[in-house]
XYZ file of C-alpha atoms in Angstrom:
516
model
C 18.059 -85.850 -4.911
C 14.265 -85.541 -4.542
C 12.272 -84.533 -7.604
C 10.106 -81.417 -7.446
C 7.079 -83.588 -6.742
C 8.807 -85.393 -3.857
C 10.197 -82.314 -2.083
C 8.686 -81.376 1.257
C 8.852 -78.154 3.214
C 11.681 -79.675 5.259
C 13.843 -79.766 2.116
C 13.298 -75.999 1.822
C 14.272 -75.281 5.429
C 16.804 -72.606 4.480
C 14.184 -70.687 2.535
C 11.882 -70.955 5.558
C 14.645 -69.551 7.769
C 15.319 -66.636 5.399
C 11.646 -65.741 5.023
C 11.174 -66.254 8.770
C 13.731 -63.509 9.396
C 12.083 -61.276 6.804
C 8.606 -61.591 8.348
C 9.914 -59.877 11.466
C 9.336 -56.719 9.394
C 5.527 -56.933 9.472
C 5.783 -57.959 13.138
C 7.498 -54.636 13.837
C 4.827 -52.803 11.853
C 2.087 -54.590 13.821
C 3.701 -53.812 17.176
C 3.834 -50.118 16.279
C 0.196 -50.058 15.220
C -0.932 -51.943 18.325
C 1.014 -49.695 20.668
C 0.072 -46.322 19.216
C -3.631 -47.106 18.983
C -3.690 -47.880 22.707
C -1.682 -44.851 23.816
C -4.555 -42.583 22.838
C -6.750 -44.178 25.517
C -4.094 -44.000 28.285
C -4.497 -41.405 31.021
C -0.691 -41.151 31.365
C -0.415 -40.230 27.684
C -3.454 -37.942 27.663
C -2.163 -35.972 30.670
C 0.749 -34.818 28.480
C -0.762 -34.613 24.998
C -4.513 -34.397 25.729
C -6.866 -32.418 27.962
C -9.382 -33.125 30.762
C -12.848 -34.135 29.530
C -15.071 -35.093 32.487
C -18.043 -35.843 30.244
C -16.223 -38.679 28.410
C -15.889 -42.298 29.509
C -12.110 -41.886 30.068
C -12.226 -38.500 31.811
C -9.646 -37.225 29.345
C -9.699 -36.680 25.601
C -7.398 -35.870 22.731
C -7.917 -32.949 20.380
C -9.281 -34.227 17.061
C -6.407 -32.734 15.058
C -3.779 -34.247 17.355
C -5.512 -37.609 17.189
C -5.532 -37.427 13.408
C -1.865 -36.549 13.114
C -0.531 -39.014 15.705
C -2.104 -41.927 13.838
C -2.046 -40.708 10.249
C 1.500 -39.299 10.054
C 2.852 -42.830 10.331
C 0.803 -43.992 7.341
C 1.725 -40.804 5.456
C 5.411 -41.598 5.989
C 4.810 -45.182 4.849
C 3.027 -43.859 1.758
C 6.014 -41.692 0.826
C 8.687 -44.355 1.431
C 6.792 -47.137 -0.351
C 5.916 -44.783 -3.207
C 9.601 -44.124 -3.852
C 10.552 -47.786 -3.374
C 10.784 -48.453 -7.117
C 13.403 -45.753 -7.638
C 15.345 -46.742 -4.518
C 15.258 -50.437 -5.454
C 16.985 -49.663 -8.743
C 20.169 -48.914 -6.809
C 19.714 -50.466 -3.350
C 19.084 -54.135 -2.561
C 16.217 -55.592 -0.539
C 18.397 -56.328 2.498
C 20.040 -52.902 2.435
C 16.620 -51.224 2.449
C 15.555 -53.329 5.429
C 18.743 -52.330 7.276
C 17.889 -48.684 6.555
C 14.391 -49.265 7.955
C 15.824 -50.738 11.163
C 18.090 -47.708 11.675
C 15.323 -45.213 10.930
C 12.945 -47.021 13.301
C 15.385 -46.678 16.202
C 16.103 -42.998 15.488
C 12.386 -42.143 15.362
C 11.737 -43.970 18.612
C 14.493 -42.047 20.392
C 12.715 -38.829 19.380
C 9.308 -40.035 20.614
C 10.631 -41.218 23.965
C 12.765 -38.157 24.663
C 10.113 -35.497 24.083
C 6.965 -34.045 25.582
C 6.534 -31.647 22.676
C 3.729 -32.482 20.274
C 5.730 -31.296 17.258
C 8.602 -33.688 18.036
C 6.080 -36.489 18.546
C 4.668 -35.757 15.093
C 8.191 -35.885 13.629
C 8.849 -39.235 15.309
C 5.590 -40.676 13.973
C 6.408 -39.516 10.449
C 9.929 -40.981 10.547
C 8.739 -44.329 11.886
C 6.224 -44.296 9.045
C 9.090 -44.017 6.560
C 10.661 -47.048 8.243
C 7.418 -49.020 8.220
C 6.914 -48.337 4.517
C 10.291 -49.931 3.817
C 9.589 -52.793 6.223
C 6.309 -53.709 4.529
C 7.354 -53.119 0.910
C 10.814 -54.689 0.782
C 9.941 -57.656 2.993
C 7.068 -58.448 0.623
C 9.355 -58.122 -2.388
C 11.945 -60.415 -0.818
C 9.355 -63.103 -0.050
C 7.738 -62.888 -3.497
C 11.103 -63.099 -5.249
C 12.763 -65.772 -3.098
C 10.092 -68.339 -2.273
C 9.030 -71.261 -4.523
C 5.529 -70.940 -6.001
C 4.141 -73.811 -3.920
C 5.121 -72.162 -0.620
C 4.538 -68.523 -1.510
C 1.040 -68.656 -0.033
C 2.448 -70.060 3.211
C 5.015 -67.299 3.515
C 2.486 -64.576 2.764
C 0.175 -66.087 5.382
C 3.089 -65.941 7.820
C 3.539 -62.316 6.761
C -0.014 -61.480 7.780
C 0.208 -63.648 10.908
C 3.216 -61.712 12.154
C 1.511 -58.404 11.378
C -1.485 -59.415 13.489
C 0.665 -61.091 16.137
C 2.673 -57.883 16.441
C -0.556 -55.932 16.869
C -1.634 -58.359 19.613
C 1.706 -57.989 21.404
C 1.394 -54.215 21.169
C -2.105 -54.228 22.661
C -1.055 -56.625 25.439
C 1.836 -54.329 26.380
C -0.559 -51.378 26.429
C -3.010 -53.333 28.584
C -0.225 -54.143 31.057
C 0.866 -50.507 31.445
C -2.360 -48.572 30.784
C -3.275 -48.038 34.448
C 0.036 -46.392 35.330
C -0.804 -42.768 36.170
C 2.378 -41.202 34.789
C 4.295 -41.107 31.496
C 5.786 -44.562 32.111
C 2.402 -45.851 30.893
C 3.470 -45.094 27.325
C 7.288 -44.976 27.625
C 7.474 -48.676 28.487
C 5.530 -49.684 25.340
C 7.655 -47.366 23.190
C 10.809 -48.933 24.623
C 9.725 -52.295 23.188
C 9.989 -50.922 19.657
C 13.807 -51.273 19.703
C 13.820 -55.071 20.051
C 12.949 -56.242 16.532
C 15.141 -53.760 14.582
C 18.183 -54.861 16.606
C 17.444 -58.561 15.986
C 16.855 -57.999 12.269
C 19.998 -55.910 11.838
C 22.099 -58.880 12.943
C 20.024 -61.664 11.325
C 20.038 -60.116 7.835
C 23.788 -60.752 7.608
C 23.130 -64.515 7.573
C 20.717 -64.781 4.624
C 21.328 -64.122 0.901
C 20.016 -61.271 -1.188
C 16.914 -61.755 -3.350
C 18.067 -63.884 -6.327
C 15.694 -62.132 -8.727
C 17.043 -58.726 -7.701
C 20.622 -59.898 -8.279
C 19.789 -61.316 -11.714
C 17.875 -58.151 -12.593
C 21.037 -56.162 -11.744
C 22.987 -58.303 -14.207
C 24.805 -60.341 -11.546
C 23.638 -63.762 -12.737
C 26.277 -65.807 -10.886
C 25.422 -64.246 -7.517
C 21.738 -64.752 -8.266
C 22.270 -68.473 -8.881
C 24.419 -68.661 -5.737
C 21.573 -67.119 -3.741
C 19.154 -69.628 -5.263
C 21.499 -72.478 -4.339
C 21.432 -71.300 -0.705
C 17.627 -70.979 -0.687
C 16.721 -74.209 -2.506
C 17.090 -77.870 -1.413
C 20.415 -79.625 -1.882
C 20.656 -80.925 -5.439
C 17.863 -78.712 -6.812
C 18.267 -77.597 -10.426
C 18.990 -73.963 -9.592
C 20.659 -73.390 -12.958
C 17.356 -74.104 -14.709
C 15.448 -71.826 -12.340
C 18.041 -69.099 -12.734
C 17.867 -69.428 -16.518
C 14.081 -69.182 -16.389
C 14.222 -66.023 -14.279
C 16.847 -64.487 -16.568
C 14.860 -65.376 -19.696
C 11.738 -63.722 -18.291
C 13.699 -60.585 -17.357
C 15.464 -60.470 -20.742
C 12.169 -60.862 -22.567
C 10.727 -57.888 -20.692
C 13.892 -55.830 -21.223
C 13.427 -56.260 -24.970
C 10.343 -54.072 -24.629
C 12.407 -51.242 -23.185
C 16.115 -50.575 -22.863
C 15.688 -48.806 -19.517
C 13.233 -48.771 -16.641
C 11.318 -45.726 -15.463
C 8.214 -44.934 -13.478
C 6.240 -44.306 -16.663
C 6.925 -47.858 -17.867
C 4.167 -48.999 -15.496
C 1.653 -47.199 -17.720
C 3.146 -47.080 -21.240
C 1.736 -50.289 -22.709
C -1.648 -51.919 -22.042
C -0.201 -55.053 -20.397
C 1.896 -53.205 -17.810
C -0.901 -50.699 -17.296
C -3.328 -53.514 -16.541
C -0.913 -55.199 -14.132
C -0.252 -51.914 -12.358
C -3.959 -51.223 -11.938
C -4.645 -54.738 -10.639
C -1.766 -54.669 -8.141
C -2.864 -51.278 -6.820
C -6.508 -52.348 -6.625
C -5.684 -55.596 -4.819
C -3.683 -53.905 -2.053
C -6.270 -51.118 -1.786
C -8.890 -53.712 -0.792
C -7.469 -53.569 2.746
C -8.376 -49.912 3.081
C -11.718 -50.462 1.330
C -12.747 -52.884 4.087
C -12.515 -50.111 6.719
C -10.066 -52.170 8.753
C -7.641 -49.348 9.472
C -10.243 -47.485 11.492
C -10.766 -50.583 13.661
C -7.062 -51.412 14.011
C -5.781 -47.880 14.619
C -8.451 -46.704 17.059
C -9.911 -49.846 18.613
C -8.950 -49.076 22.237
C -10.092 -45.445 21.963
C -13.177 -46.448 19.967
C -14.204 -49.092 22.503
C -13.536 -46.778 25.435
C -15.650 -43.959 24.016
C -18.402 -46.504 23.197
C -18.469 -47.309 26.951
C -17.322 -50.916 26.508
C -16.042 -52.250 29.831
C -12.250 -52.733 30.004
C -11.467 -51.538 26.452
C -7.785 -52.599 26.617
C -8.725 -56.177 27.483
C -11.304 -56.176 24.678
C -8.633 -54.868 22.297
C -6.558 -57.923 23.152
C -9.541 -60.147 22.419
C -10.024 -58.533 19.006
C -6.347 -58.981 18.106
C -6.377 -62.592 19.324
C -9.426 -63.411 17.213
C -7.648 -61.979 14.186
C -4.707 -64.305 14.810
C -7.037 -67.281 15.214
C -8.439 -66.468 11.790
C -4.945 -66.612 10.296
C -4.483 -70.166 11.588
C -7.643 -71.171 9.740
C -6.437 -69.212 6.763
C -3.185 -71.188 6.649
C -5.234 -74.303 6.004
C -7.061 -72.529 3.186
C -3.776 -71.391 1.597
C -2.315 -74.884 1.575
C -5.410 -76.839 0.599
C -7.352 -74.364 -1.518
C -6.104 -70.772 -1.612
C -8.301 -69.314 -4.348
C -7.763 -65.560 -4.105
C -10.956 -64.372 -5.799
C -13.417 -66.438 -3.766
C -11.732 -65.721 -0.435
C -11.479 -61.969 -1.067
C -15.098 -61.584 -2.184
C -16.349 -63.621 0.780
C -14.237 -61.640 3.257
C -15.287 -58.261 1.875
C -18.964 -59.240 1.900
C -18.780 -60.436 5.518
C -16.913 -57.310 6.682
C -19.375 -54.999 4.927
C -22.439 -56.723 6.382
C -20.966 -56.730 9.898
C -20.129 -53.010 9.714
C -23.724 -52.336 8.629
C -25.227 -54.402 11.470
C -23.010 -52.701 14.087
C -23.973 -49.261 12.768
C -27.713 -50.084 12.771
C -27.629 -51.538 16.307
C -25.795 -48.498 17.681
C -28.114 -46.129 15.817
C -31.194 -47.780 17.344
C -30.004 -48.650 20.876
C -27.240 -46.090 21.526
C -24.383 -46.691 24.004
C -25.998 -49.389 26.181
C -24.597 -52.597 27.710
C -26.377 -54.605 25.036
C -24.796 -52.468 22.342
C -21.365 -52.998 23.910
C -21.793 -56.780 23.831
C -22.966 -56.712 20.203
C -20.138 -54.342 19.268
C -17.405 -56.559 20.732
C -18.892 -59.818 19.406
C -19.394 -58.623 15.847
C -16.066 -56.792 15.766
C -14.375 -60.079 16.750
C -16.008 -61.771 13.757
C -15.058 -58.782 11.610
C -11.377 -59.076 12.582
C -11.465 -62.800 11.816
C -12.933 -62.149 8.362
C -10.482 -59.325 7.645
C -7.325 -61.130 8.790
C -8.350 -64.517 7.439
C -9.753 -63.494 4.081
C -8.767 -59.958 3.064
C -5.435 -58.833 4.457
C -3.329 -61.849 3.492
C -4.792 -62.241 0.017
C -4.784 -58.532 -0.796
C -1.007 -58.322 -0.260
C -0.501 -61.724 -1.896
C -2.404 -60.834 -5.069
C -0.828 -57.393 -5.228
C 2.662 -58.886 -4.977
C 2.160 -61.695 -7.508
C 0.713 -59.599 -10.324
C 3.569 -57.123 -11.167
C 6.011 -58.001 -13.954
C 9.581 -59.107 -13.212
C 11.177 -55.997 -14.691
C 8.849 -53.533 -12.947
C 8.163 -55.461 -9.751
C 9.745 -52.988 -7.316
C 8.101 -50.037 -9.089
C 4.651 -51.597 -9.368
C 4.511 -53.135 -5.914
C 5.993 -49.970 -4.436
C 3.187 -47.977 -6.047
C 0.587 -50.519 -4.873
C 1.905 -50.382 -1.319
C 1.993 -46.583 -1.472
C -1.632 -46.357 -2.582
C -2.552 -48.887 0.113
C -0.830 -46.750 2.727
C -2.518 -43.658 1.291
C -5.866 -45.371 1.809
C -4.797 -46.214 5.362
C -3.699 -42.604 5.906
C -6.999 -41.272 4.585
C -8.901 -43.574 6.949
C -6.823 -42.795 10.039
C -6.862 -39.080 9.256
C -10.619 -38.781 8.787
C -11.835 -41.329 11.372
C -11.478 -38.971 14.390
C -13.965 -36.558 12.796
C -16.542 -39.339 12.891
C -15.801 -41.146 16.176
C -14.426 -38.435 18.479
C -17.106 -37.080 20.906
C -15.704 -33.589 20.296
C -16.590 -33.824 16.575
C -19.446 -35.752 14.911
C -19.542 -38.400 17.674
C -20.826 -41.083 15.312
C -18.991 -43.882 17.115
C -19.976 -47.274 15.621
C -22.322 -45.554 13.138
C -19.130 -44.995 11.128
C -19.908 -48.433 9.681
C -22.566 -46.864 7.421
C -19.681 -45.540 5.297
C -17.782 -48.832 5.035
C -20.638 -51.111 3.992
C -20.896 -49.684 0.425
C -17.103 -49.528 0.240
C -16.900 -53.287 0.860
C -19.587 -54.009 -1.751
C -17.670 -52.004 -4.373
C -14.599 -54.105 -3.491
C -16.566 -57.317 -4.011
C -17.675 -56.236 -7.485
C -14.137 -55.193 -8.489
C -12.681 -58.578 -7.500
C -15.414 -60.491 -9.337
C -14.954 -58.641 -12.622
C -11.267 -57.728 -12.735
C -8.942 -59.695 -10.423
C -7.393 -62.842 -12.011
C -6.761 -66.071 -10.094
C -2.990 -66.634 -9.600
C -3.014 -69.424 -7.023
C -0.135 -71.910 -7.459
C 1.419 -70.064 -10.417
C 5.093 -69.218 -10.700
C 5.910 -65.583 -11.400
C 7.039 -66.584 -14.889
C 3.690 -68.273 -15.610
C 1.852 -65.153 -14.492
C 3.992 -63.170 -16.948
C 2.984 -65.554 -19.733
C -0.742 -65.269 -19.014
C -0.676 -61.481 -18.946
C 1.307 -61.408 -22.175
C -1.432 -63.592 -23.695
C -3.960 -60.904 -22.612
C -6.219 -63.441 -20.950
C -9.382 -62.096 -19.300
C -9.512 -62.538 -15.524
C -11.984 -65.422 -15.660
C -9.620 -67.597 -17.773
C -6.493 -67.400 -15.588
C -7.426 -70.247 -13.259
C -7.698 -72.996 -15.883
C -5.089 -71.778 -18.366
C -2.216 -74.205 -18.983
C 1.161 -72.504 -19.429
C 3.727 -74.240 -21.612
C 6.261 -71.508 -22.322
C 8.752 -71.994 -19.475
C 11.424 -74.413 -18.333
C 10.428 -75.785 -14.938
C 7.232 -77.495 -16.108
C 7.440 -80.564 -13.836
C 7.257 -78.497 -10.671
C 4.438 -76.357 -12.033
C 2.360 -79.399 -12.921
C 2.881 -80.784 -9.438
C 2.003 -77.411 -7.831
C -1.403 -77.343 -9.503
C -2.174 -81.038 -9.756
C -4.973 -80.708 -7.241
C -6.698 -78.160 -9.496
C -6.442 -80.099 -12.791
C -8.007 -83.220 -14.129
C -5.648 -86.086 -15.102
C -6.328 -85.244 -18.759
C -5.195 -81.645 -18.273
C -1.995 -82.731 -16.503
C -1.188 -85.215 -19.265
C -1.827 -82.524 -21.887
C 0.610 -80.159 -20.119
C 3.305 -82.836 -19.929
C 2.992 -83.636 -23.635
C 3.182 -79.970 -24.644
C 6.251 -79.442 -22.436
């Protein structure tokens, strides 16, 4: 039996399989986002839901209100479903919620494909938003609760990779069908939405439930059984199970029951709730949703040549950034530094794009600058903000309130996405303010505010087990002291020392071993 320090990722292959199935959830979310953003620039779609506009680059346009609702109703649905995730998770398991999301996704897609009525299309977008909220929230919870601390960063990087990869696949499908003159231009992309829910529905039968959720429900034996399936052969799952149960029991001593208000009752939970919400909200603060949701339409109206092809380039550059990011997660992975750097880069790039467009207008030179800098922007967002925002937001909640706190964080994140997608058409649509790329003037200060928040408030949780994070919050450590704090209050000390050996001096490691 290998010791914790000798284990490799190959020993955890079952956990990789389970989390690999779970990350199909963000892939589905990414496909939906990639597809819908492109539909709004398709003549076949605009002939049914839009109107002729000879003075625009496309020759057709979409009413500002319709554009708002088609994009934002999905994020509104996700906001509602993720916001109620804590209550639902009290009674329904992680896998059961993902099954519900798969079913709801298929039902909503049937509605969207079978109608030419704008009201039914709105209903379909709202329902698929409810599904996407469950996909993103409960897949994150499963990964956070099932993966070992040393590989949690890997799995969350895979989570973001599949989100971006799904977006790329969606934009490629749109590119392949965009020139069709009839409704098949958008029906073919919508038909692709069925694939992942069907695969996931079957695959979820072959992996165990989240062990932490089972133990939280009082089913300790099933929780340990799930851990035994997820961990390497011969691993001390009884010790890990006991550690999880001890952490949950300690938190239950503070309250005999769990409610929404528990996230705010005492200063420790209130702090953790605020940090989790703030971390996830960094995605919206970067202005990314405006780029992701409207990139094909935005590029087309900015007179960029072949906007669908350029959309593919933007999505591909985002994926390339995630490959680089995977190296950062494994070798370094400091959340605070990466987030501040990413937000600063994204803010500066948005400002430069806005200034160039303001001075030069919609020229060929502007188009080249727009595409080039937006590529760098997508790399900075995907490689430095998106992955770490979800990662930090998922690590910070307490064991007892995890589904409530992360559900609230995801809901606020989706609300920020909804607010962006709902208001963006007023700024970029030629029928409204017609700002186009000058929209970046709004997002530069937003990014700077995000940088300052991370620097002063967000703690460093890289390489920590969830139980260690509990201990540090209970000790009321300020954010700046989290990185170097040595935890000694839990069972599985040997693995924790190995997980953070690269960050400690030999003296610090020896001190931890003696205290254990």
